Tab-separated table of C-alpha atoms in Angstrom:
chain	number	residue	atom	x	y	z
A	1	UNK	CA	-10.196	-37.713	0.484
A	2	UNK	CA	-12.094	-35.202	-1.808
A	3	UNK	CA	-13.981	-37.220	-3.823
A	4	UNK	CA	-17.555	-36.959	-4.302
A	5	UNK	CA	-18.906	-40.182	-3.348
A	6	UNK	CA	-15.540	-41.695	-2.209
A	7	UNK	CA	-15.766	-45.339	-0.862
A	8	UNK	CA	-14.464	-44.782	2.929
A	9	UNK	CA	-16.839	-45.483	5.873
A	10	UNK	CA	-16.965	-45.329	9.863
A	11	UNK	CA	-19.027	-47.738	11.460
A	12	UNK	CA	-21.103	-46.880	14.693
A	13	UNK	CA	-22.198	-47.999	17.403
A	14	UNK	CA	-23.116	-48.412	21.299
A	15	UNK	CA	-22.843	-51.766	22.767
A	16	UNK	CA	-24.987	-51.660	26.560
A	17	UNK	CA	-22.499	-54.057	28.729
A	18	UNK	CA	-18.326	-54.531	28.492
A	19	UNK	CA	-19.117	-56.551	25.398
A	20	UNK	CA	-20.822	-56.752	22.284
A	21	UNK	CA	-23.576	-58.534	23.517
A	22	UNK	CA	-26.509	-55.677	23.328
A	23	UNK	CA	-25.544	-52.405	21.021
A	24	UNK	CA	-27.847	-49.684	21.822
A	25	UNK	CA	-27.163	-47.390	18.661
A	26	UNK	CA	-25.450	-47.886	15.380
A	27	UNK	CA	-24.792	-46.086	12.486
A	28	UNK	CA	-22.249	-46.014	9.333
A	29	UNK	CA	-21.170	-42.453	8.131
A	30	UNK	CA	-19.661	-42.595	4.715
A	31	UNK	CA	-18.098	-39.749	3.546
A	32	UNK	CA	-13.994	-38.624	2.838
A	33	UNK	CA	-12.253	-38.654	5.650
A	34	UNK	CA	-12.669	-35.269	7.130
A	35	UNK	CA	-16.442	-35.649	7.680
A	36	UNK	CA	-16.086	-39.273	8.647
A	37	UNK	CA	-13.759	-38.215	11.399
A	38	UNK	CA	-16.301	-34.583	12.782
A	39	UNK	CA	-18.946	-37.296	11.995
A	40	UNK	CA	-16.681	-39.428	14.383
A	41	UNK	CA	-15.796	-36.745	16.386
A	42	UNK	CA	-19.760	-35.942	17.214
A	43	UNK	CA	-20.989	-38.987	18.079
A	44	UNK	CA	-18.289	-39.468	21.042
A	45	UNK	CA	-19.561	-36.062	22.180
A	46	UNK	CA	-23.029	-36.751	21.761
A	47	UNK	CA	-22.483	-39.637	23.443
A	48	UNK	CA	-20.657	-40.345	26.541
A	49	UNK	CA	-21.101	-38.442	29.919
A	50	UNK	CA	-20.199	-35.115	30.806
A	51	UNK	CA	-19.660	-33.587	34.747
A	52	UNK	CA	-19.312	-29.588	35.464
A	53	UNK	CA	-17.322	-27.512	36.806
A	54	UNK	CA	-18.510	-24.302	38.614
A	55	UNK	CA	-15.061	-23.055	39.502
A	56	UNK	CA	-14.786	-21.745	36.592
A	57	UNK	CA	-13.515	-18.273	37.054
A	58	UNK	CA	-16.403	-16.671	35.418
A	59	UNK	CA	-19.468	-17.595	37.724
A	60	UNK	CA	-20.398	-19.713	35.181
A	61	UNK	CA	-20.192	-23.129	34.559
A	62	UNK	CA	-18.102	-25.547	32.347
A	63	UNK	CA	-19.450	-29.365	31.305
A	64	UNK	CA	-16.188	-31.220	31.073
A	65	UNK	CA	-16.253	-34.285	29.255
A	66	UNK	CA	-15.604	-37.497	30.857
A	67	UNK	CA	-12.914	-38.389	27.686
A	68	UNK	CA	-10.516	-35.689	26.162
A	69	UNK	CA	-12.668	-34.537	22.705
A	70	UNK	CA	-9.399	-33.091	21.411
A	71	UNK	CA	-7.721	-36.103	22.243
A	72	UNK	CA	-10.756	-38.004	20.675
A	73	UNK	CA	-10.233	-36.428	17.358
A	74	UNK	CA	-6.685	-36.770	17.246
A	75	UNK	CA	-6.798	-40.586	17.726
A	76	UNK	CA	-10.128	-41.025	14.923
A	77	UNK	CA	-7.047	-38.399	12.102
A	78	UNK	CA	-4.890	-41.120	13.176
A	79	UNK	CA	-7.503	-43.559	12.185
A	80	UNK	CA	-8.253	-42.951	8.982
A	81	UNK	CA	-4.045	-41.309	8.723
A	82	UNK	CA	-2.515	-44.415	8.831
A	83	UNK	CA	-4.744	-47.254	8.155
A	84	UNK	CA	-4.194	-49.845	5.648
A	85	UNK	CA	-6.190	-48.956	2.857
A	86	UNK	CA	-5.295	-52.042	0.154
A	87	UNK	CA	-7.388	-54.316	3.966
A	88	UNK	CA	-11.015	-53.605	2.555
A	89	UNK	CA	-12.569	-53.168	5.741
A	90	UNK	CA	-14.251	-49.819	7.326
A	91	UNK	CA	-12.579	-48.044	9.908
A	92	UNK	CA	-14.811	-48.975	13.343
A	93	UNK	CA	-15.356	-46.560	16.662
A	94	UNK	CA	-17.341	-48.279	19.334
A	95	UNK	CA	-18.120	-47.046	22.532
A	96	UNK	CA	-18.885	-49.504	25.992
A	97	UNK	CA	-20.066	-48.827	29.149
A	98	UNK	CA	-15.954	-48.528	29.866
A	99	UNK	CA	-14.359	-47.480	27.147
A	100	UNK	CA	-13.933	-46.896	23.549
A	101	UNK	CA	-12.307	-48.222	21.434
A	102	UNK	CA	-11.420	-47.446	17.459
A	103	UNK	CA	-11.206	-50.146	15.262
A	104	UNK	CA	-7.631	-49.304	12.612
A	105	UNK	CA	-7.296	-51.537	9.326
A	106	UNK	CA	-3.684	-52.880	10.051
A	107	UNK	CA	-1.481	-53.163	12.148
A	108	UNK	CA	0.846	-50.890	13.719
A	109	UNK	CA	4.707	-50.734	12.206
A	110	UNK	CA	6.734	-54.148	12.642
A	111	UNK	CA	9.788	-51.558	12.591
A	112	UNK	CA	8.416	-49.296	16.071
A	113	UNK	CA	6.371	-49.584	18.426
A	114	UNK	CA	3.820	-47.015	20.265
A	115	UNK	CA	5.851	-46.979	23.311
A	116	UNK	CA	8.539	-45.774	21.335
A	117	UNK	CA	6.395	-43.434	19.937
A	118	UNK	CA	5.464	-42.227	23.312
A	119	UNK	CA	8.608	-42.500	25.094
A	120	UNK	CA	11.375	-42.072	22.935
A	121	UNK	CA	11.831	-39.967	19.396
A	122	UNK	CA	11.189	-42.747	17.194
A	123	UNK	CA	10.289	-40.714	13.400
A	124	UNK	CA	7.781	-41.281	11.575
A	125	UNK	CA	7.582	-42.966	9.251
A	126	UNK	CA	3.618	-42.431	7.886
A	127	UNK	CA	1.708	-45.965	5.714
A	128	UNK	CA	-0.230	-42.865	4.115
A	129	UNK	CA	2.218	-39.850	3.309
A	130	UNK	CA	0.964	-38.486	1.021
A	131	UNK	CA	-2.151	-38.256	3.110
A	132	UNK	CA	-0.439	-36.923	6.042
A	133	UNK	CA	1.247	-34.462	4.264
A	134	UNK	CA	-2.909	-33.554	2.909
A	135	UNK	CA	-4.203	-33.365	7.202
A	136	UNK	CA	-0.795	-31.733	8.123
A	137	UNK	CA	-1.538	-28.976	5.724
A	138	UNK	CA	-5.276	-28.455	6.763
A	139	UNK	CA	-4.611	-28.588	10.758
A	140	UNK	CA	-5.897	-32.338	12.131
A	141	UNK	CA	-2.604	-33.639	12.514
A	142	UNK	CA	-0.127	-30.576	14.050
A	143	UNK	CA	3.682	-32.940	12.762
A	144	UNK	CA	4.494	-36.248	11.825
A	145	UNK	CA	5.145	-38.785	14.462
A	146	UNK	CA	3.795	-36.956	17.355
A	147	UNK	CA	0.233	-37.570	17.702
A	148	UNK	CA	-0.155	-40.731	19.451
A	149	UNK	CA	2.817	-38.629	21.926
A	150	UNK	CA	0.425	-36.040	22.155
A	151	UNK	CA	-3.324	-37.847	23.102
A	152	UNK	CA	-1.296	-40.169	25.457
A	153	UNK	CA	0.348	-36.669	27.584
A	154	UNK	CA	-3.662	-35.385	27.600
A	155	UNK	CA	-5.353	-38.912	29.177
A	156	UNK	CA	-2.531	-38.903	31.333
A	157	UNK	CA	-3.150	-35.410	33.115
A	158	UNK	CA	-6.687	-36.502	33.187
A	159	UNK	CA	-6.325	-39.644	35.070
A	160	UNK	CA	-7.426	-41.834	32.212
A	161	UNK	CA	-5.775	-44.842	30.620
A	162	UNK	CA	-5.197	-45.757	27.132
A	163	UNK	CA	-3.740	-48.588	25.733
A	164	UNK	CA	-3.015	-49.445	22.043
A	165	UNK	CA	-2.118	-53.117	20.677
A	166	UNK	CA	-1.796	-54.259	17.708
A	167	UNK	CA	-4.324	-57.557	18.366
A	168	UNK	CA	-4.085	-60.632	15.801
A	169	UNK	CA	-7.093	-58.944	13.332
A	170	UNK	CA	-6.619	-55.457	13.303
A	171	UNK	CA	-4.641	-52.501	14.948
A	172	UNK	CA	-7.030	-51.062	18.198
A	173	UNK	CA	-7.154	-47.731	19.942
A	174	UNK	CA	-9.015	-47.931	23.594
A	175	UNK	CA	-9.043	-45.000	26.298
A	176	UNK	CA	-11.284	-46.046	29.466
A	177	UNK	CA	-14.444	-44.342	30.344
A	178	UNK	CA	-14.937	-42.634	33.603
A	179	UNK	CA	-17.230	-44.012	36.084
A	180	UNK	CA	-20.092	-42.024	37.510
A	181	UNK	CA	-19.244	-42.112	40.538
A	182	UNK	CA	-16.319	-40.262	39.942
A	183	UNK	CA	-18.133	-38.236	37.635
A	184	UNK	CA	-19.908	-37.150	40.837
A	185	UNK	CA	-17.460	-36.924	42.682
A	186	UNK	CA	-15.567	-34.123	40.825
A	187	UNK	CA	-18.846	-32.072	40.815
A	188	UNK	CA	-19.388	-32.160	44.105
A	189	UNK	CA	-16.281	-31.436	45.033
A	190	UNK	CA	-16.282	-28.251	42.252
A	191	UNK	CA	-19.544	-28.039	44.455
A	192	UNK	CA	-17.836	-27.806	47.970
A	193	UNK	CA	-15.153	-25.552	46.499
A	194	UNK	CA	-17.087	-23.180	45.396
A	195	UNK	CA	-19.097	-23.375	49.047
A	196	UNK	CA	-15.927	-22.475	50.487
A	197	UNK	CA	-14.828	-20.067	48.826
A	198	UNK	CA	-18.287	-18.319	48.342
A	199	UNK	CA	-18.132	-18.187	52.243
A	200	UNK	CA	-14.569	-16.635	51.965
A	201	UNK	CA	-16.602	-13.073	51.184
A	202	UNK	CA	-18.637	-10.351	53.336
A	203	UNK	CA	-21.854	-9.960	51.219
A	204	UNK	CA	-20.514	-5.558	50.280
A	205	UNK	CA	-17.802	-7.801	48.880
A	206	UNK	CA	-19.441	-9.784	46.862
A	207	UNK	CA	-21.781	-7.187	45.287
A	208	UNK	CA	-18.405	-5.712	43.821
A	209	UNK	CA	-17.406	-8.340	42.595
A	210	UNK	CA	-20.570	-8.994	41.197
A	211	UNK	CA	-21.026	-5.432	39.456
A	212	UNK	CA	-16.639	-6.627	38.386
A	213	UNK	CA	-18.039	-9.389	36.615
A	214	UNK	CA	-21.066	-7.640	34.686
A	215	UNK	CA	-18.083	-4.273	34.167
A	216	UNK	CA	-14.526	-5.838	34.401
A	217	UNK	CA	-14.410	-1.726	32.925
A	218	UNK	CA	-16.195	-0.050	35.912
A	219	UNK	CA	-15.099	2.126	37.954
A	220	UNK	CA	-14.159	3.234	41.661
A	221	UNK	CA	-16.497	6.113	41.017
A	222	UNK	CA	-19.126	4.012	38.691
A	223	UNK	CA	-19.050	1.222	42.261
A	224	UNK	CA	-19.898	4.130	44.465
A	225	UNK	CA	-22.690	4.759	42.418
A	226	UNK	CA	-24.435	1.973	41.519
A	227	UNK	CA	-23.943	0.300	44.343
A	228	UNK	CA	-24.659	3.765	46.548
A	229	UNK	CA	-21.739	3.005	49.023
A	230	UNK	CA	-19.235	5.478	50.444
A	231	UNK	CA	-15.131	6.015	48.556
A	232	UNK	CA	-13.389	4.338	51.505
A	233	UNK	CA	-15.682	1.915	51.505
A	234	UNK	CA	-15.238	1.004	47.965
A	235	UNK	CA	-11.270	0.889	47.940
A	236	UNK	CA	-11.690	-1.371	51.443
A	237	UNK	CA	-13.991	-3.703	49.692
A	238	UNK	CA	-11.112	-3.429	46.700
A	239	UNK	CA	-8.207	-3.640	48.920
A	240	UNK	CA	-9.879	-6.976	50.174
A	241	UNK	CA	-10.741	-8.728	47.186
A	242	UNK	CA	-6.641	-7.582	45.780
A	243	UNK	CA	-5.339	-9.153	49.254
A	244	UNK	CA	-7.222	-12.173	49.298
A	245	UNK	CA	-6.196	-12.842	45.253
A	246	UNK	CA	-9.284	-13.301	43.937
A	247	UNK	CA	-9.032	-10.069	41.752
A	248	UNK	CA	-6.196	-7.861	40.548
A	249	UNK	CA	-6.003	-4.355	38.095
A	250	UNK	CA	-4.773	-5.036	34.853
A	251	UNK	CA	-3.147	-2.202	33.258
A	252	UNK	CA	-3.984	1.667	34.622
A	253	UNK	CA	-6.401	3.293	36.457
A	254	UNK	CA	-7.215	5.381	34.014
A	255	UNK	CA	-7.691	2.850	30.828
A	256	UNK	CA	-7.043	-0.715	32.884
A	257	UNK	CA	-9.683	-3.311	33.955
A	258	UNK	CA	-10.599	-5.468	36.605
A	259	UNK	CA	-9.379	-9.567	36.080
A	260	UNK	CA	-11.023	-12.230	38.730
A	261	UNK	CA	-8.673	-14.258	39.340
A	262	UNK	CA	-11.016	-16.885	40.762
C-alpha cells in the first residue's frame, strides 16, 4: 500500500461493443493501492457519458454521470481491499458499450453471498484485514461489510442495474450503463421543466430573482435602487416569489439572506 515500487497493476480497457472483440483503448496503471484507485476512478470518469441537468436551483448547469462515480470508487476500493493476493493476476477494469465490469482476482467468500451483505446483516469477514483496516483509517471505506450495500443502494436510486457474481476464474462486479436515449430523455426532461418554470415568472420577477442570485444578501431598498422600482412594487414581487415557493428569507431582515428554493 505504501511501497515505492509495488508490483500492483490495474489493467483498464474500453471496448467498442458489448464483447471483447474490438478495443478502443487499453492502459496499464501501476503503483500502490491508493494511486490505482484514483487512476481507476479517473479512467471511468473520462470514458463514460454525462448528461446535463439545468434544474439545479442555482441557475447553472450540472453534469451528471451515467453511473454514480462515488459508487464506482467504492467498487474499486473493494476490488483491492478484498482480492486474493496469492492469485498471480491483475485487477481488471473493462468499459463496454452497455456496462462496466471490475474483475477481482479470487472468488467471493464461500461463507456468504453478495445478497447476504446487500439485504441482510451479515458480519464482515475481510480476506485482508490489515488492508481493510488501513483503508478504513484513511477514509476510503466507511466500515467493514457496508461497501456492497452502499453501492447497491446508490445504483438503485439512479435506476442502474448491478450484478455481483462468481465466475469460473474470478469474482465480477457488473454495472450497467444508461443508453444514449435515456441520457437524452433525462436532459430534455430537465430542459422542459426549466422552460415551464420560466413561464411562471413575470419579467419583473425574473429581474428581482436574478439580483438575488447575484447577491443573496441584497436588501429591498437596494433592489429598488438597482432596478429603479418602487418599494411597494419590490415588496409585491418578493411576496409573489415567496408564495410560489421560489425564495425564502433565512434569518432576520437586517442580517439574514435570501435562499433560492428552485
